[in-house]
Amino acid sequence: MAFYQSVPMPLKRNTLIFILSLLIAAFTCLSFFIAQHPILGFDIKTSLFIQQYHADWLDKLMLAISFFGELPYSLLSVVIVAIIFYYQKYKREGIFISTVLLSGLIILGIKNVINRPRPTAFYVRLVEVNRFQSYPSGHVLSYTLFFGFLIILMNTLKDLPKLTKNIVTYLSAFLMITIAPSRIYLGAHWFTDTVGGFLLGLICLFPLCYFYFKKKKD
C-alpha cells in the first residue's frame, strides 16, 4: 500500500485505464475471432497435449479444482464467504464480495452471443460434460474475479491474522493458477475459452476494486 500511495494519482489512473483498455481490446478481438473460428487446430493440439497423461486420481483432482465453479456450489461459495466477512465486522467487504454474483449474468450473455460449442469426444477425452456454450470459460472468469478479489483483500485488511491471510492467499492463488489447465484436462473447454475467461475476469475485477478502494478512501 505504501507504493500505491506514493504514486501520483493521475499516473495511477492513466496507467490503470490503459491496462483496462488493453484487456478490453484483447478480449473483444479474441471474441470476434472465436465467433468466426469455433474450432481451432491450436486448441485441439493444446487439449491433446494436456490430456496425454491421465489417471483416475488426476481426474478426481481436476474435478475437485473445478468444484467451486459448479452450480449451485459457486453461488453458495460466494454467499457463504460474503456472510462470513459481513458478520466478522467487514460489512463493506461482504457486500462487495456478493457483487461477484453479477458476473454470472455477464458470462451467460456473452456465451449466448458467441455461441461456441463445447469440445466433443470426436476431438478430446471428455471427463466432464457441460450444458452451456463454451466461450468464455465461466469457471476461469469466476475464479479470477472471486479469488483475485480475496487475494487483494488479504493484502489490504491489516487487522486479519497473518495465518488467515497466508492460507486464503495461497489457496486462492493455487485455484486461480490451476483452474484453466483443469478445465482443458476435463475436456470442458478449449484453451482459448480459458484465455477469454481470464481476460474477462480481470476486466470485471477492475471496476470492483476501483469502487471498493474509492469508497473506502472517501
CSV table of C-alpha atoms in Angstrom, one decimal:
chain,number,residue,atom,x,y,z
A,1,MET,CA,0.0,0.0,0.0
A,2,ALA,CA,2.9,2.4,0.6
A,3,PHE,CA,3.9,2.1,-3.1
A,4,TYR,CA,0.3,2.6,-4.1
A,5,GLN,CA,0.1,5.8,-2.0
A,6,SER,CA,3.4,7.2,-3.3
A,7,VAL,CA,2.5,7.1,-7.0
A,8,PRO,CA,0.8,10.3,-8.2
A,9,MET,CA,-3.0,9.8,-8.6
A,10,PRO,CA,-3.2,10.9,-12.3
A,11,LEU,CA,-0.4,8.5,-13.2
A,12,LYS,CA,-2.1,5.7,-11.4
A,13,ARG,CA,-5.4,6.4,-13.0
A,14,ASN,CA,-4.0,6.7,-16.5
A,15,THR,CA,-2.0,3.5,-16.1
A,16,LEU,CA,-5.0,1.6,-14.9
A,17,ILE,CA,-7.2,2.9,-17.7
A,18,PHE,CA,-4.5,2.0,-20.2
A,19,ILE,CA,-4.3,-1.6,-18.9
A,20,LEU,CA,-8.1,-1.9,-18.8
A,21,SER,CA,-8.3,-0.7,-22.3
A,22,LEU,CA,-5.8,-3.3,-23.5
A,23,LEU,CA,-7.7,-6.0,-21.7
A,24,ILE,CA,-11.0,-5.0,-23.3
A,25,ALA,CA,-9.4,-4.7,-26.7
A,26,ALA,CA,-7.8,-8.2,-26.4
A,27,PHE,CA,-11.0,-9.8,-25.2
A,28,THR,CA,-13.0,-8.1,-27.9
A,29,CYS,CA,-10.6,-9.2,-30.7
A,30,LEU,CA,-10.4,-12.8,-29.3
A,31,SER,CA,-14.2,-13.0,-29.1
A,32,PHE,CA,-14.7,-11.9,-32.7
A,33,PHE,CA,-12.1,-14.3,-33.8
A,34,ILE,CA,-13.7,-17.2,-31.9
A,35,ALA,CA,-17.1,-16.4,-33.2
A,36,GLN,CA,-15.7,-16.8,-36.8
A,37,HIS,CA,-13.5,-19.8,-36.0
A,38,PRO,CA,-15.1,-22.0,-33.3
A,39,ILE,CA,-12.8,-25.0,-34.0
A,40,LEU,CA,-9.0,-24.2,-34.0
A,41,GLY,CA,-6.2,-26.6,-34.6
A,42,PHE,CA,-4.1,-24.9,-31.9
A,43,ASP,CA,-6.9,-25.6,-29.4
A,44,ILE,CA,-7.1,-29.2,-30.3
A,45,LYS,CA,-3.3,-29.7,-30.1
A,46,THR,CA,-3.2,-28.0,-26.7
A,47,SER,CA,-6.0,-30.2,-25.3
A,48,LEU,CA,-4.4,-33.3,-26.5
A,49,PHE,CA,-1.0,-32.2,-25.1
A,50,ILE,CA,-2.6,-31.6,-21.6
A,51,GLN,CA,-4.6,-34.8,-21.8
A,52,GLN,CA,-1.8,-37.1,-23.0
A,53,TYR,CA,-1.2,-38.2,-19.4
A,54,HIS,CA,-4.4,-39.1,-17.4
A,55,ALA,CA,-5.3,-41.2,-14.4
A,56,ASP,CA,-8.2,-41.7,-12.1
A,57,TRP,CA,-6.6,-39.8,-9.3
A,58,LEU,CA,-5.8,-36.9,-11.7
A,59,ASP,CA,-9.4,-36.9,-12.9
A,60,LYS,CA,-10.6,-36.5,-9.3
A,61,LEU,CA,-8.1,-33.8,-8.6
A,62,MET,CA,-9.1,-31.8,-11.6
A,63,LEU,CA,-12.8,-32.2,-10.7
A,64,ALA,CA,-12.0,-31.1,-7.2
A,65,ILE,CA,-10.3,-27.9,-8.5
A,66,SER,CA,-13.3,-27.1,-10.6
A,67,PHE,CA,-15.8,-27.8,-7.8
A,68,PHE,CA,-16.1,-24.2,-6.7
A,69,GLY,CA,-17.2,-23.2,-10.2
A,70,GLU,CA,-20.1,-25.7,-10.4
A,71,LEU,CA,-23.7,-24.6,-9.9
A,72,PRO,CA,-25.0,-24.3,-7.2
A,73,TYR,CA,-21.8,-24.6,-5.3
A,74,SER,CA,-20.3,-21.5,-7.0
A,75,LEU,CA,-23.2,-19.4,-5.8
A,76,LEU,CA,-23.1,-20.9,-2.3
A,77,SER,CA,-19.3,-20.3,-2.0
A,78,VAL,CA,-19.7,-16.6,-2.7
A,79,VAL,CA,-22.7,-16.2,-0.4
A,80,ILE,CA,-21.0,-18.1,2.4
A,81,VAL,CA,-17.8,-16.1,2.2
A,82,ALA,CA,-19.7,-12.8,1.9
A,83,ILE,CA,-21.7,-13.7,5.0
A,84,ILE,CA,-18.5,-14.6,6.9
A,85,PHE,CA,-17.0,-11.2,6.1
A,86,TYR,CA,-20.2,-9.4,6.9
A,87,TYR,CA,-20.6,-10.9,10.3
A,88,GLN,CA,-16.9,-10.6,11.2
A,89,LYS,CA,-17.2,-6.8,11.2
A,90,TYR,CA,-16.2,-6.5,7.5
A,91,LYS,CA,-19.6,-5.4,6.2
A,92,ARG,CA,-18.3,-3.4,3.2
A,93,GLU,CA,-16.1,-6.3,2.1
A,94,GLY,CA,-19.0,-8.7,2.4
A,95,ILE,CA,-21.2,-6.6,0.3
A,96,PHE,CA,-18.5,-6.2,-2.4
A,97,ILE,CA,-17.8,-9.9,-2.4
A,98,SER,CA,-21.5,-10.6,-3.0
A,99,THR,CA,-21.4,-8.4,-6.2
A,100,VAL,CA,-19.3,-11.2,-7.8
A,101,LEU,CA,-22.6,-13.0,-8.4
A,102,LEU,CA,-23.4,-10.4,-11.1
A,103,SER,CA,-20.7,-11.9,-13.2
A,104,GLY,CA,-23.0,-14.9,-13.8
A,105,LEU,CA,-25.3,-12.7,-15.9
A,106,ILE,CA,-22.3,-11.3,-17.9
A,107,ILE,CA,-20.9,-14.7,-18.7
A,108,LEU,CA,-24.3,-16.1,-19.8
A,109,GLY,CA,-24.9,-13.1,-22.1
A,110,ILE,CA,-21.6,-13.4,-23.8
A,111,LYS,CA,-21.8,-17.2,-24.1
A,112,ASN,CA,-25.2,-16.8,-25.9
A,113,VAL,CA,-23.8,-14.2,-28.3
A,114,ILE,CA,-20.6,-16.1,-29.3
A,115,ASN,CA,-22.4,-19.5,-29.1
A,116,ARG,CA,-19.3,-21.6,-29.3
A,117,PRO,CA,-20.0,-25.4,-28.9
A,118,ARG,CA,-18.2,-27.4,-26.2
A,119,PRO,CA,-15.4,-29.7,-27.1
A,120,THR,CA,-16.7,-33.1,-28.2
A,121,ALA,CA,-15.5,-36.7,-27.8
A,122,PHE,CA,-14.5,-36.6,-31.5
A,123,TYR,CA,-11.6,-34.2,-30.6
A,124,VAL,CA,-10.8,-34.7,-27.0
A,125,ARG,CA,-11.3,-37.0,-24.0
A,126,LEU,CA,-14.4,-35.9,-22.0
A,127,VAL,CA,-14.3,-36.3,-18.3
A,128,GLU,CA,-17.0,-33.7,-17.7
A,129,VAL,CA,-20.0,-33.0,-19.8
A,130,ASN,CA,-21.5,-29.4,-19.7
A,131,ARG,CA,-24.7,-27.9,-20.8
A,132,PHE,CA,-23.9,-24.3,-21.7
A,133,GLN,CA,-21.8,-22.8,-24.5
A,134,SER,CA,-18.0,-23.0,-24.3
A,135,TYR,CA,-16.7,-19.4,-24.7
A,136,PRO,CA,-15.6,-17.9,-22.5
A,137,SER,CA,-14.9,-20.2,-19.5
A,138,GLY,CA,-17.2,-19.3,-16.6
A,139,HIS,CA,-15.0,-21.2,-14.2
A,140,VAL,CA,-11.9,-19.2,-15.1
A,141,LEU,CA,-13.9,-15.9,-15.0
A,142,SER,CA,-15.4,-16.6,-11.6
A,143,TYR,CA,-12.1,-17.9,-10.1
A,144,THR,CA,-10.1,-14.9,-11.4
A,145,LEU,CA,-12.7,-12.4,-10.1
A,146,PHE,CA,-13.6,-14.1,-6.8
A,147,PHE,CA,-10.3,-15.4,-5.7
A,148,GLY,CA,-8.4,-12.5,-7.2
A,149,PHE,CA,-10.5,-10.1,-5.0
A,150,LEU,CA,-9.9,-12.3,-2.0
A,151,ILE,CA,-6.1,-12.0,-2.5
A,152,ILE,CA,-6.5,-8.2,-2.8
A,153,LEU,CA,-8.5,-8.1,0.5
A,154,MET,CA,-5.9,-10.3,2.3
A,155,ASN,CA,-3.2,-7.8,1.3
A,156,THR,CA,-5.4,-4.8,2.2
A,157,LEU,CA,-7.0,-5.7,5.6
A,158,LYS,CA,-4.3,-5.1,8.2
A,159,ASP,CA,-6.1,-6.5,11.3
A,160,LEU,CA,-6.6,-10.0,9.9
A,161,PRO,CA,-4.4,-12.8,11.5
A,162,LYS,CA,-1.3,-13.5,9.4
A,163,LEU,CA,-2.1,-17.2,9.3
A,164,THR,CA,-5.5,-16.5,7.8
A,165,LYS,CA,-4.0,-14.1,5.2
A,166,ASN,CA,-1.5,-16.7,4.2
A,167,ILE,CA,-3.9,-19.6,3.9
A,168,VAL,CA,-6.5,-17.6,1.9
A,169,THR,CA,-3.9,-16.0,-0.3
A,170,TYR,CA,-2.0,-19.2,-1.2
A,171,LEU,CA,-5.2,-21.3,-1.6
A,172,SER,CA,-6.8,-18.6,-3.8
A,173,ALA,CA,-3.6,-18.3,-5.9
A,174,PHE,CA,-3.4,-22.1,-6.3
A,175,LEU,CA,-7.0,-22.3,-7.6
A,176,MET,CA,-6.6,-19.3,-9.9
A,177,ILE,CA,-3.5,-20.9,-11.5
A,178,THR,CA,-4.8,-24.4,-11.8
A,179,ILE,CA,-8.4,-23.8,-12.9
A,180,ALA,CA,-7.6,-23.2,-16.6
A,181,PRO,CA,-5.5,-26.4,-17.0
A,182,SER,CA,-8.2,-28.3,-15.1
A,183,ARG,CA,-10.9,-27.2,-17.5
A,184,ILE,CA,-8.9,-28.2,-20.5
A,185,TYR,CA,-7.9,-31.5,-18.9
A,186,LEU,CA,-11.5,-32.3,-18.2
A,187,GLY,CA,-12.5,-31.7,-21.8
A,188,ALA,CA,-14.9,-28.9,-20.7
A,189,HIS,CA,-13.1,-26.1,-22.5
A,190,TRP,CA,-10.7,-25.2,-25.2
A,191,PHE,CA,-7.5,-23.2,-24.4
A,192,THR,CA,-8.9,-20.0,-25.9
A,193,ASP,CA,-12.0,-20.4,-23.8
A,194,THR,CA,-9.8,-20.2,-20.7
A,195,VAL,CA,-7.9,-17.2,-22.1
A,196,GLY,CA,-11.2,-15.4,-22.7
A,197,GLY,CA,-12.4,-16.2,-19.2
A,198,PHE,CA,-9.2,-14.9,-17.7
A,199,LEU,CA,-9.3,-11.7,-19.6
A,200,LEU,CA,-13.0,-11.1,-18.8
A,201,GLY,CA,-12.3,-11.9,-15.1
A,202,LEU,CA,-9.6,-9.2,-15.0
A,203,ILE,CA,-11.9,-6.8,-16.8
A,204,CYS,CA,-14.6,-7.4,-14.1
A,205,LEU,CA,-12.0,-7.2,-11.3
A,206,PHE,CA,-11.1,-3.6,-12.3
A,207,PRO,CA,-14.4,-1.8,-11.5
A,208,LEU,CA,-14.9,-4.0,-8.4
A,209,CYS,CA,-11.5,-2.9,-7.0
A,210,TYR,CA,-12.0,0.7,-8.2
A,211,PHE,CA,-15.3,1.2,-6.4
A,212,TYR,CA,-14.0,-0.7,-3.3
A,213,PHE,CA,-10.9,1.5,-2.9
A,214,LYS,CA,-12.7,4.7,-3.9
A,215,LYS,CA,-15.5,4.2,-1.4
A,216,LYS,CA,-13.0,3.2,1.3
A,217,LYS,CA,-10.9,6.3,0.7
A,218,ASP,CA,-14.0,8.6,0.7
